[in-house]
Coordinates of C-alpha atoms in Angstrom, one line a residue:
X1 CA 28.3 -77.0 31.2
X2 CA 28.7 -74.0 29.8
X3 CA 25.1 -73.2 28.6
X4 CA 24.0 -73.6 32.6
X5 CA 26.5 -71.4 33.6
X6 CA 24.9 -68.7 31.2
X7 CA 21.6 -69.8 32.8
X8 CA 22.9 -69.1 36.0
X9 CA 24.4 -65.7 35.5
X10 CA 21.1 -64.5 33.5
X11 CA 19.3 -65.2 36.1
X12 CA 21.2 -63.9 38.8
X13 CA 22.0 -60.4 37.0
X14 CA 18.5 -60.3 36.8
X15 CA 17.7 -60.7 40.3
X16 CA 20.0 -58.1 41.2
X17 CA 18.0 -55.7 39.2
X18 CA 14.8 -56.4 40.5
X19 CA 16.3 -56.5 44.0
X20 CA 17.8 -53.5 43.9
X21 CA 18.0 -50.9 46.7
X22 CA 18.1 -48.0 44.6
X23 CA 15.0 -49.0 42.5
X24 CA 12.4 -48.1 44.4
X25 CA 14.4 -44.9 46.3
X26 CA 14.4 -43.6 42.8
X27 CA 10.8 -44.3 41.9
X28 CA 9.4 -43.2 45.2
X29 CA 8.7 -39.6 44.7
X30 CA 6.2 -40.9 41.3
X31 CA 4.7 -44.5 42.1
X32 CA 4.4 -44.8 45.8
X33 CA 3.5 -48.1 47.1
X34 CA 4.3 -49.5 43.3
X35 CA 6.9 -51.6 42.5
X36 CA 9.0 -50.5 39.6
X37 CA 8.6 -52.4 36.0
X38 CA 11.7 -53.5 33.9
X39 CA 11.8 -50.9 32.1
X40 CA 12.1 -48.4 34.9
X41 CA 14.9 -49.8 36.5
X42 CA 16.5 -50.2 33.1
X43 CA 16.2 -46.4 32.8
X44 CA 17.2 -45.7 36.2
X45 CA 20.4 -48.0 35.8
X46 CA 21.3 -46.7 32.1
X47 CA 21.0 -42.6 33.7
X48 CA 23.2 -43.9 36.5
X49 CA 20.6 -42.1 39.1
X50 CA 22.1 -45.0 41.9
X51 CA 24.3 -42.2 43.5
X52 CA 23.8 -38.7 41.4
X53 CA 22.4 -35.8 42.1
X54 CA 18.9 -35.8 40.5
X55 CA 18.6 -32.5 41.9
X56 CA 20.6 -30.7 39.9
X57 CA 18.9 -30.7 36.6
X58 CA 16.0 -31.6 34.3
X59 CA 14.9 -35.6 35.1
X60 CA 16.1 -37.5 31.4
X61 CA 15.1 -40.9 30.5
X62 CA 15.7 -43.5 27.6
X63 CA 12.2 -42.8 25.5
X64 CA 10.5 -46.3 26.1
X65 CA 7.7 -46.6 23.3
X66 CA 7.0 -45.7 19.7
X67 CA 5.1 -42.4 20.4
X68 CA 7.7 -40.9 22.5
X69 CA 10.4 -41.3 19.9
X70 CA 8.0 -39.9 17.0
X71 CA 7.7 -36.7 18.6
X72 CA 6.7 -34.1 15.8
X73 CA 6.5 -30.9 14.9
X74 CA 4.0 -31.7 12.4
X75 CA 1.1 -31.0 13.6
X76 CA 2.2 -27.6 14.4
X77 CA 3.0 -27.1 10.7
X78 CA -0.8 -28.3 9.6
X79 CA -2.0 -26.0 11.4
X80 CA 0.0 -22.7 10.9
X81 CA 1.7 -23.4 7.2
X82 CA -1.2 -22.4 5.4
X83 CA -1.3 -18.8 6.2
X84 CA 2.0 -18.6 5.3
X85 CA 2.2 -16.9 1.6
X86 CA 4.5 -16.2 -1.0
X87 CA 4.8 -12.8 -1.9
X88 CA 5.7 -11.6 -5.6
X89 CA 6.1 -8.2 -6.2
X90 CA 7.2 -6.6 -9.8
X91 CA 8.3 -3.3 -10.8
X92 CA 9.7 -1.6 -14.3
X93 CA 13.1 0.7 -14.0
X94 CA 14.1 3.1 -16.0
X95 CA 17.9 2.3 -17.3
X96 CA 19.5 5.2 -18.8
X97 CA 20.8 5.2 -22.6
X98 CA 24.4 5.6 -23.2
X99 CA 23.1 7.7 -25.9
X100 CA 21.1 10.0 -23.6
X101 CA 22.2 13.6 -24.9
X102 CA 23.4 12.6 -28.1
X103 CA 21.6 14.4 -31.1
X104 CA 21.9 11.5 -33.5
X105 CA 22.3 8.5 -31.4
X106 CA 19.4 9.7 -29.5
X107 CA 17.0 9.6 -31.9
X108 CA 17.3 5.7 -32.9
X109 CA 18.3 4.2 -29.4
X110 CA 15.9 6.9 -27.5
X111 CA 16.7 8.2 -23.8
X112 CA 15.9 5.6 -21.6
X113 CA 15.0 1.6 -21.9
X114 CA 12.8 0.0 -19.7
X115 CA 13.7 -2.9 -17.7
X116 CA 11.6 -5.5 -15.4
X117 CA 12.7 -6.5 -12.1
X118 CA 11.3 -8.6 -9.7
X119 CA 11.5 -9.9 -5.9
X120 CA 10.3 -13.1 -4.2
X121 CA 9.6 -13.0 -0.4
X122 CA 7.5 -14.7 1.7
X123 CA 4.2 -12.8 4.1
X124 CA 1.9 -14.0 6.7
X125 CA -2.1 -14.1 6.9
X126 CA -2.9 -12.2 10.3
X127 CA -6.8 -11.8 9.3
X128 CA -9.5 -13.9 7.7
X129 CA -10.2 -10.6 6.0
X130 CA -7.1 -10.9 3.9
X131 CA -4.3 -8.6 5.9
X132 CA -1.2 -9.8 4.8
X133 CA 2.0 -8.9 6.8
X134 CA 5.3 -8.7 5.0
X135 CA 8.5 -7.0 5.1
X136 CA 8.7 -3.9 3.1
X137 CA 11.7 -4.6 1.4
X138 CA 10.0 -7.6 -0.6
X139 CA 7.4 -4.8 -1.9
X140 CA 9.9 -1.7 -2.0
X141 CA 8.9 0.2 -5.2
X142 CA 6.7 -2.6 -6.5
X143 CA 3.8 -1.6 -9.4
X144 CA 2.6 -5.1 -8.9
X145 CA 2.3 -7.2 -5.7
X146 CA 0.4 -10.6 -6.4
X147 CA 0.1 -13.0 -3.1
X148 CA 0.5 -16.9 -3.4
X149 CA -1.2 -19.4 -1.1
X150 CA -0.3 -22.7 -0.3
X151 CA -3.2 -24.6 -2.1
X152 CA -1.9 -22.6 -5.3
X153 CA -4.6 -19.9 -5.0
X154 CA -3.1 -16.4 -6.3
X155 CA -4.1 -13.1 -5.7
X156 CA -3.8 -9.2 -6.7
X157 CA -3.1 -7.2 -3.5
X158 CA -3.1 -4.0 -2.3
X159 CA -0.3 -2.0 -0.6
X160 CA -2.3 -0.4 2.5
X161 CA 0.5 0.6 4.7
X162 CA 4.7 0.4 4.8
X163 CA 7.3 2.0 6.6
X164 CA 10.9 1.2 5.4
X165 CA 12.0 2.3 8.5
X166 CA 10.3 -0.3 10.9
X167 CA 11.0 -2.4 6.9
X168 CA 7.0 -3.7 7.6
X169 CA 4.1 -3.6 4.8
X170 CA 0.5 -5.1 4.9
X171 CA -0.8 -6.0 2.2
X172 CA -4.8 -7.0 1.4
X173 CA -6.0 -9.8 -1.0
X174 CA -10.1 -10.4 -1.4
X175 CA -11.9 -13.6 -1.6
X176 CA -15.1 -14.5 -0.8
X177 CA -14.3 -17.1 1.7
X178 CA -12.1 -16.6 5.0
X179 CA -8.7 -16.9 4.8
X180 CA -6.8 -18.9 7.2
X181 CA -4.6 -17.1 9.8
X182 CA -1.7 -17.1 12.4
X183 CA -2.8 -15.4 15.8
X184 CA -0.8 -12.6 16.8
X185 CA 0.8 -13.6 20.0
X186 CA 2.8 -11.8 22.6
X187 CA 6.1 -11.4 21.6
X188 CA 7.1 -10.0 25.1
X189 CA 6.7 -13.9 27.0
X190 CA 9.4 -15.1 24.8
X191 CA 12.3 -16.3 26.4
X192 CA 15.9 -16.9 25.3
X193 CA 16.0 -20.4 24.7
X194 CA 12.1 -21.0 23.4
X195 CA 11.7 -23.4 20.7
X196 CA 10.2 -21.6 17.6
X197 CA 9.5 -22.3 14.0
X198 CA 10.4 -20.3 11.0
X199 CA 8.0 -20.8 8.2
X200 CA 8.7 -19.1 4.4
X201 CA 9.8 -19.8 0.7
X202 CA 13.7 -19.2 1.1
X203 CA 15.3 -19.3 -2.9
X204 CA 12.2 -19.7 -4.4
X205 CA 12.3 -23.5 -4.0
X206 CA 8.4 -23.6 -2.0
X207 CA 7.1 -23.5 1.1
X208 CA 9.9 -24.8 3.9
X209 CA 10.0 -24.9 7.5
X210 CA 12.9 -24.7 9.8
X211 CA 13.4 -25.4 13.8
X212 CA 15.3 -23.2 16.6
X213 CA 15.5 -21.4 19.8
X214 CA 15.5 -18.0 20.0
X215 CA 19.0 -17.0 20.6
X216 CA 18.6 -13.5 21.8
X217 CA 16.0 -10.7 22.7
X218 CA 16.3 -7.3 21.8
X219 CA 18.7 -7.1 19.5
X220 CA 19.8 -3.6 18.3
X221 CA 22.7 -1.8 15.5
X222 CA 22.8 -4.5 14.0
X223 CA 22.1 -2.5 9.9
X224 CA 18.8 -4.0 8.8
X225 CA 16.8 -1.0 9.5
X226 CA 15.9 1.9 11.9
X227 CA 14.5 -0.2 14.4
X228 CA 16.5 -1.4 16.7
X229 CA 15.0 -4.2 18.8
X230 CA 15.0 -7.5 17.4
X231 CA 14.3 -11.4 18.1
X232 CA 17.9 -13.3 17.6
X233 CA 17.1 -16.9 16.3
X234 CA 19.0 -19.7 15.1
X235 CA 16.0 -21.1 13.1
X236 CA 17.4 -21.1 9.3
X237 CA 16.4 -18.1 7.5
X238 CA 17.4 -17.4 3.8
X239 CA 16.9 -15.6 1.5
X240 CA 13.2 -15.4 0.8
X241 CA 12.1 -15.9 4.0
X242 CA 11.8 -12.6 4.2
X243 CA 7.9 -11.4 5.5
X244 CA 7.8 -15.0 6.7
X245 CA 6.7 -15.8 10.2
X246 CA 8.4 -17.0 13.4
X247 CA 6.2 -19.5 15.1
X248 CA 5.9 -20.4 19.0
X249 CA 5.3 -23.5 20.4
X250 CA 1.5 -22.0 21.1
X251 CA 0.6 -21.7 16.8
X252 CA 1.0 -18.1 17.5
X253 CA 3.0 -15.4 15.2
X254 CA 5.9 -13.8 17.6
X255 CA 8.0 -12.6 14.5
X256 CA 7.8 -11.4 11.2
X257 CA 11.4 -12.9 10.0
X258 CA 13.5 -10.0 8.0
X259 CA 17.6 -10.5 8.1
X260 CA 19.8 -12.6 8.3
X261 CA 24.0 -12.1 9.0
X262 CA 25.8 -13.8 6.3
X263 CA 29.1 -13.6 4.5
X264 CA 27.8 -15.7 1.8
X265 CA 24.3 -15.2 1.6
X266 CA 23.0 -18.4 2.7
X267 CA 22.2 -19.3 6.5
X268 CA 24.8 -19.4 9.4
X269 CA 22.3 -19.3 12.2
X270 CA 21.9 -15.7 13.0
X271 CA 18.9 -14.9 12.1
X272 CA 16.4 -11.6 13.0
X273 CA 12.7 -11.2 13.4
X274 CA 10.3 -8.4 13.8
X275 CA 8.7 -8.7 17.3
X276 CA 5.1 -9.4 16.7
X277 CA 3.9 -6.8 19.3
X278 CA 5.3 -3.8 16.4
X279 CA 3.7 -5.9 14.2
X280 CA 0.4 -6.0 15.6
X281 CA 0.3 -2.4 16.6
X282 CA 0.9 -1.9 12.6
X283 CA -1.5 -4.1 11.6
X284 CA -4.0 -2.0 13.3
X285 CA -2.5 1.1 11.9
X286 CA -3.4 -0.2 8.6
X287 CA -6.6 -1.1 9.7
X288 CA -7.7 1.7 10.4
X289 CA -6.6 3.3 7.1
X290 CA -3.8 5.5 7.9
X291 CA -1.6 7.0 5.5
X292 CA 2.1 6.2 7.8
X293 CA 2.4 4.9 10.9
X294 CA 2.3 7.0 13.8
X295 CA 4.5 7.0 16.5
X296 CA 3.1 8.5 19.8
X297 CA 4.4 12.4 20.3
X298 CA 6.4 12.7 24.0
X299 CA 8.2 16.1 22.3
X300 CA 11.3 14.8 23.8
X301 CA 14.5 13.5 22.5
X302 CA 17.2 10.8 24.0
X303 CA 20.6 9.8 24.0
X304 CA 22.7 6.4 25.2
X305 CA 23.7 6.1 28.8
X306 CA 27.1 5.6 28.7
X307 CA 29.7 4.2 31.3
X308 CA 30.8 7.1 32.3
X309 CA 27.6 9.0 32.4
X310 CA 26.1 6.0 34.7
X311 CA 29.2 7.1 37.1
X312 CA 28.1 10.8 37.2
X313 CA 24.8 10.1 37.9
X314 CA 25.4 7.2 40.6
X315 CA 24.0 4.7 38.8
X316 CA 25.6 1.0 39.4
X317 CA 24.8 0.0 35.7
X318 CA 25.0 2.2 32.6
X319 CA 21.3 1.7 31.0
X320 CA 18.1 3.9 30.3
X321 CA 17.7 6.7 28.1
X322 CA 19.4 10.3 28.9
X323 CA 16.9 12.9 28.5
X324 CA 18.7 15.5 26.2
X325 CA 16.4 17.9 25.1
X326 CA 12.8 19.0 26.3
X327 CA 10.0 20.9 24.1
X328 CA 8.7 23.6 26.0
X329 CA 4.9 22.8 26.3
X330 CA 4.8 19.1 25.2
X331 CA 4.3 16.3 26.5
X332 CA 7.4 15.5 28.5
X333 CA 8.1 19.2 29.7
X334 CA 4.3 18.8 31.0
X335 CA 5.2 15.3 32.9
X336 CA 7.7 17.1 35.0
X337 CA 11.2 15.3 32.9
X338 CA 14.0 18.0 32.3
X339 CA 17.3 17.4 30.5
X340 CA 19.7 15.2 32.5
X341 CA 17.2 12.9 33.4
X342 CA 16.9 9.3 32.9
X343 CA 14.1 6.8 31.8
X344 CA 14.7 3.5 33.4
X345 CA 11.7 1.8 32.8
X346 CA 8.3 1.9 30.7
X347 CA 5.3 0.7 31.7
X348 CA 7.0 -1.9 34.2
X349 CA 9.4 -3.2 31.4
X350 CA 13.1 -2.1 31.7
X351 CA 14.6 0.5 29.2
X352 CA 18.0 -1.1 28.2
X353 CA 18.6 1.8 26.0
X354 CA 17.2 4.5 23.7
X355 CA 16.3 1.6 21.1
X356 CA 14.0 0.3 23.6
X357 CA 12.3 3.6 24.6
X358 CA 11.7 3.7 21.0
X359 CA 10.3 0.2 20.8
X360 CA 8.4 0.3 23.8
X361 CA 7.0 3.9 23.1
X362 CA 5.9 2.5 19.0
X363 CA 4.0 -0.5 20.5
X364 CA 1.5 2.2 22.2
X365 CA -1.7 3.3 21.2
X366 CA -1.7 7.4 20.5
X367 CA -4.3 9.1 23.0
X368 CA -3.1 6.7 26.3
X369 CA -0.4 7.2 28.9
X370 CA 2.6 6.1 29.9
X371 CA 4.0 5.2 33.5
X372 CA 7.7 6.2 33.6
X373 CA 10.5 5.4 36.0
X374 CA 12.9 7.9 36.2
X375 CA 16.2 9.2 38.1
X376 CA 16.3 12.5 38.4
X377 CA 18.7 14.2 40.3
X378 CA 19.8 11.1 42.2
X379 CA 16.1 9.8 42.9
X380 CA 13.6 7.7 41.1
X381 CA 10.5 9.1 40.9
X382 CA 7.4 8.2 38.7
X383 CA 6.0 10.0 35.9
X384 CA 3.1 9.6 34.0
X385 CA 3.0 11.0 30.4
X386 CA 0.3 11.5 28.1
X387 CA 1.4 9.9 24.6
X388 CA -0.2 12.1 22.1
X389 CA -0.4 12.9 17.9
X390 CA 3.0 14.9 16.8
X391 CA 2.1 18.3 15.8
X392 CA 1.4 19.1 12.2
X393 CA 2.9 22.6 12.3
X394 CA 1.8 25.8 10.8
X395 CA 3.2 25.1 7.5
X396 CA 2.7 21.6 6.4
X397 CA 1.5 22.2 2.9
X398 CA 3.2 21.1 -0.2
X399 CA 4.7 22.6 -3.0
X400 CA 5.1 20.9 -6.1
X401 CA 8.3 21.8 -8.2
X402 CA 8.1 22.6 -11.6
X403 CA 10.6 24.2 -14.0
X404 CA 13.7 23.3 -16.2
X405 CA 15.7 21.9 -12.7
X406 CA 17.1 19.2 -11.1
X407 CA 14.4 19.8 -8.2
X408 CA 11.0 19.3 -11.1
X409 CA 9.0 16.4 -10.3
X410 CA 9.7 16.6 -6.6
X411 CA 7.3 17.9 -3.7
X412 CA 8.6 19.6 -0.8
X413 CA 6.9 21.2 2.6
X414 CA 8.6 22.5 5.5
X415 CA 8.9 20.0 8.3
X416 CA 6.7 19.9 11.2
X417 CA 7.4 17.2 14.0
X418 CA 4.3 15.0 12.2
X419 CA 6.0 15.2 8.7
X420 CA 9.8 14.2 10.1
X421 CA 8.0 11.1 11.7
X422 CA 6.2 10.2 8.3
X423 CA 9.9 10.7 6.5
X424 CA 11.6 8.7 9.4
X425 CA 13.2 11.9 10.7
X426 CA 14.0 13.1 14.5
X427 CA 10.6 15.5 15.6
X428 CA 13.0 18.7 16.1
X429 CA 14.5 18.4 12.7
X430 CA 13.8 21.6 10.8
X431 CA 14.1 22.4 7.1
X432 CA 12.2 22.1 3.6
X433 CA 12.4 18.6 3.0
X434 CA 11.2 16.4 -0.4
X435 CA 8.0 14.5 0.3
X436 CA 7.5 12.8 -2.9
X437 CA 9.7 11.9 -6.2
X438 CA 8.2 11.1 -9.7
X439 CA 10.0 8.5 -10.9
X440 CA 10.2 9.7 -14.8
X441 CA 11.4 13.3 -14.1
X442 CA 14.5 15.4 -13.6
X443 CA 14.0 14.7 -9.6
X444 CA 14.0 11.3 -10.4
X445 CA 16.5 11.0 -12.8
X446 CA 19.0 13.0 -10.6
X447 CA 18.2 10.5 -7.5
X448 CA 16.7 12.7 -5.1
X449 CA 14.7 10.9 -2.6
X450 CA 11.9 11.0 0.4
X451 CA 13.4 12.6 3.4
X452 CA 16.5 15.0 1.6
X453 CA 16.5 18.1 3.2
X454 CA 17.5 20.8 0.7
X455 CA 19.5 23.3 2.7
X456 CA 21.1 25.7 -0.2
X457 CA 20.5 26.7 -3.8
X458 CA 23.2 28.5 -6.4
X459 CA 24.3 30.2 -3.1
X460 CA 20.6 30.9 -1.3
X461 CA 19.6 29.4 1.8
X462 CA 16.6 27.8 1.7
X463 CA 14.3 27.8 4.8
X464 CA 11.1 27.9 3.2
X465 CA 9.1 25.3 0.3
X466 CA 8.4 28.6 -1.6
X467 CA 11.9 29.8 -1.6
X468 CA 13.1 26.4 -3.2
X469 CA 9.8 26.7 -5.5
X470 CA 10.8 30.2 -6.8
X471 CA 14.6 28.8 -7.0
X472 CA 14.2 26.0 -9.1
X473 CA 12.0 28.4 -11.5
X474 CA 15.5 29.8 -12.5
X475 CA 17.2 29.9 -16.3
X476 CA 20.6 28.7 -15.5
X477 CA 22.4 25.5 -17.0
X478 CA 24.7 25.4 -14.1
X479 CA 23.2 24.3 -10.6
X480 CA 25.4 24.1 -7.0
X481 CA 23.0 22.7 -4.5
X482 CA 23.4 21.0 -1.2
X483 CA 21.5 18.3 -0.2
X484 CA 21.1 16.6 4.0
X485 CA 20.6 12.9 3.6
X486 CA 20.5 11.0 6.8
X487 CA 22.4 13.4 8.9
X488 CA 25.4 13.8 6.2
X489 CA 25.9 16.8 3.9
X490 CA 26.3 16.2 0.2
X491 CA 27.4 19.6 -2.4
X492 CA 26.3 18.9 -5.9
X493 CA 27.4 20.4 -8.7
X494 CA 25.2 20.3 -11.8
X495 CA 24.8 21.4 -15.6
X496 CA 22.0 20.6 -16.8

């Protein structure tokens, strides 16, 4: 009795099914004039798309079928993971002896000991040539970079270009066979929410790949470098993955990966990337052999709209940049933009703030122009401005300094608006600034660095490379100097 009764009620559940009026409502929109397999209506009746709103989302199905649950990011890997690299860069330091100074001690232990360091990071093959893209804080002070490849090929490379300030270096291995590459893609079509891929060597344990979104765009003050316009992703990133790249769902580079925010130095998912459109625009700065990388020249300089400066202006939503200053002559003052006024857009794309300008106005070729949108005086108007070289200045030459000093081994020149861009400096800064350190000399030793802006000597002002040349030519054991290091004074007093 009991088997017939199961009989009965298999049978009739599975009459319902087939007979059911929602079936073919909820198949009618993609097989007209078909009537609906089992495993349709299974799906439909497991969704519960009798009575919901099928409107009001994505459609989502059971996966019926083996290939459908095997969906891969593998062959995305194959194809981009071997222009991934690891990146090895080695350097010897000087460590002072506690003996330094010491007329006996110092003639057994010596005055300094030399010590090897080394970093691991990761880089990414953007031409068959052999231009490798890393971060520059993998390379920073390196005497030896050697790139790894995936195979287990390793090479000797070159340092061709790096700025610590955008923290990107290219690097270039030979071989007499093409190398294989990531395409550069457009890093401006990401969305939030894209799926990307983070490819590097994080810890040293080998090549690894992770999966994410990107969480964010433009991403700024956030303490990993100057720039300040980055691509947020929850991909892992660790350290190591540093110089690695950040994958789109096309095979195409759309980030060089660089930070990440952790307490405890492994990943929380907040990671950062380097937008591949600064990246290709330094790529082909390198290229084309140039000594820094060169900003276009608008001979203007910016500040935050604020809340209440939005208010002032009439503006329903503090963004932009606030024109604050204006170079007579340049490029801007020739434009027609005068203190006050405010860059809302650039080239079509919106200026959130004065990060973005700078962005936006990095990715551009020197010798084009620019189409602005600006409110001035309570109206938008458009601007076009010519984006041109920075100035050298009449007085760009440098000195080298010499002498028993704290200031020999360094070379100095006054700045010109070219030179501050090269020392990631403001254009308008003024002063005699050091250009270059030896590392085994007095300059050295007493940790002066690219970019300090000497501003007094034992009581002299200095205004001038020759005044701090005939300076540090004086015979005095005792030294008072002051020192401008990223916008903060430092007084130093010295006998050496």
């Amino acid at each position: 009795m009991a088997p017939k009764r199961l009989t009965v009620a298999v049978i009739g559940v599975l009459s319902m099914l087939l007979a059911a009026p929602f079936a073919p409502q909820a198949l009618s929109q993609e097989r007209k004039g078909e009537s609906p397999g089992l495993s349709e209506v299974l799906t439909d009746l497991l969704q519960g798309s009798g009575d919901a709103d099928t409107t009001s989302g994505p459609d989502r199905r059971v996966p019926f079928g083996r290939e459908e649950v095997q969906l891969s990011f593998a062959p995305l890997v194959k194809e981009t993971a071997p222009a991934v690299v690891n990146v090895y860069a080695s350097k010897t330091a000087r460590v002072r002896s506690p003996f330094e100074g010491d007329p006996f001690f110092e003639q057994f232990f010596g005055r300094s000991m030399p010590r090897a360091q080394s970093s691991l990071g990761s880089g990414v093959v953007v031409d068959e040539a052999g231009f490798v893209v890393t971060n520059f804080h993998v390379i920073k002070d390196a005497d030896e970079v050697k790139v790894a490849m995936s195979d287990g090929r390793e090479f000797a490379s070159k340092v061709l270009l790096k700025d610590e300030s955008l923290d990107l270096a290219v690097l270039k291995i030979e071989s007499d066979k093409p190398f294989p590459t990531i395409a550069i893609g457009d890093s401006d079509a990401l969305q939030v929410g894209d799926l990307v891929l983070a490819i590097g060597n994080p810890f040293g344990v080998g090549q690894t790949t992770t999966s994410g979104i990107v969480s964010a765009l433009a991403r700024s003050h956030i303490g990993i470098s100057d720039s300040g316009f980055f691509i947020q992703t929850d991909a892992a990133i660790n350290p190591g993955n540093s110089g690695g790249g950040l994958i789109n769902m096309a095979g195409q580079l759309v980030g060089i990966n660089t930070a990440i925010y952790s307490r405890s130095g492994g990943s929380i998912g907040i990671g950062f990337a380097i937008p591949a459109n600064m990246v290709r625009a330094f790529v082909e700065a390198a290229k084309s052999g140039r000594d820094f990388f060169e900003r276009p020249y608008i001979g203007a300089t910016f500040e935050p709209v604020t809340p209440q400066i939005a208010e002032s202006l009439g503006m329903e939503l503090p963004y932009g940049a606030l024109v604050s200053a204006v170079e007579a002559g340049g490029p801007s003052d020739q434009a027609g933009l005068r203190p006050g006024d405010v860059v809302l857009s650039f080239n079509g794309a919106r200026i959130e703030g004065v990060d973005a300008l700078g962005y936006r106005l990095a990715t551009q070729p020197i010798g084009t122009q620019a189409a602005l949108d600006v409110l001035s005086k309570g109206e938008e108007k458009k601007v076009d401005i010519a984006l041109q070289r920075a100035p050298e200045g009449a007085a760009d030459a440098q000195v080298q300094l010499r002498g028993r000093s704290p200031f020999a081994g360094a070379k100095v020149a006054e700045l010109s608006p070219r030179l501050a861009q090269r020392l990631g400096m403001n254009a308008d800064t003024k002063g005699v600034a050091v250009v270059e350190v030896d590392r085994n000399s007095p300059a050295g030793d007493f940790g002066l660095r690219p970019g300090d802006i000497v501003r007094e000597v034992n009581g002299q002002t200095i205004d001038s490379a020759r005044k701090l040349a005939d300076a540090s030519q004086q015979n005095s054991r005792w030294w008072r100097f002051t020192i401008e290091r990223d916008g903060q004074l430092m007084r130093q007093v010295l006998r050496y």
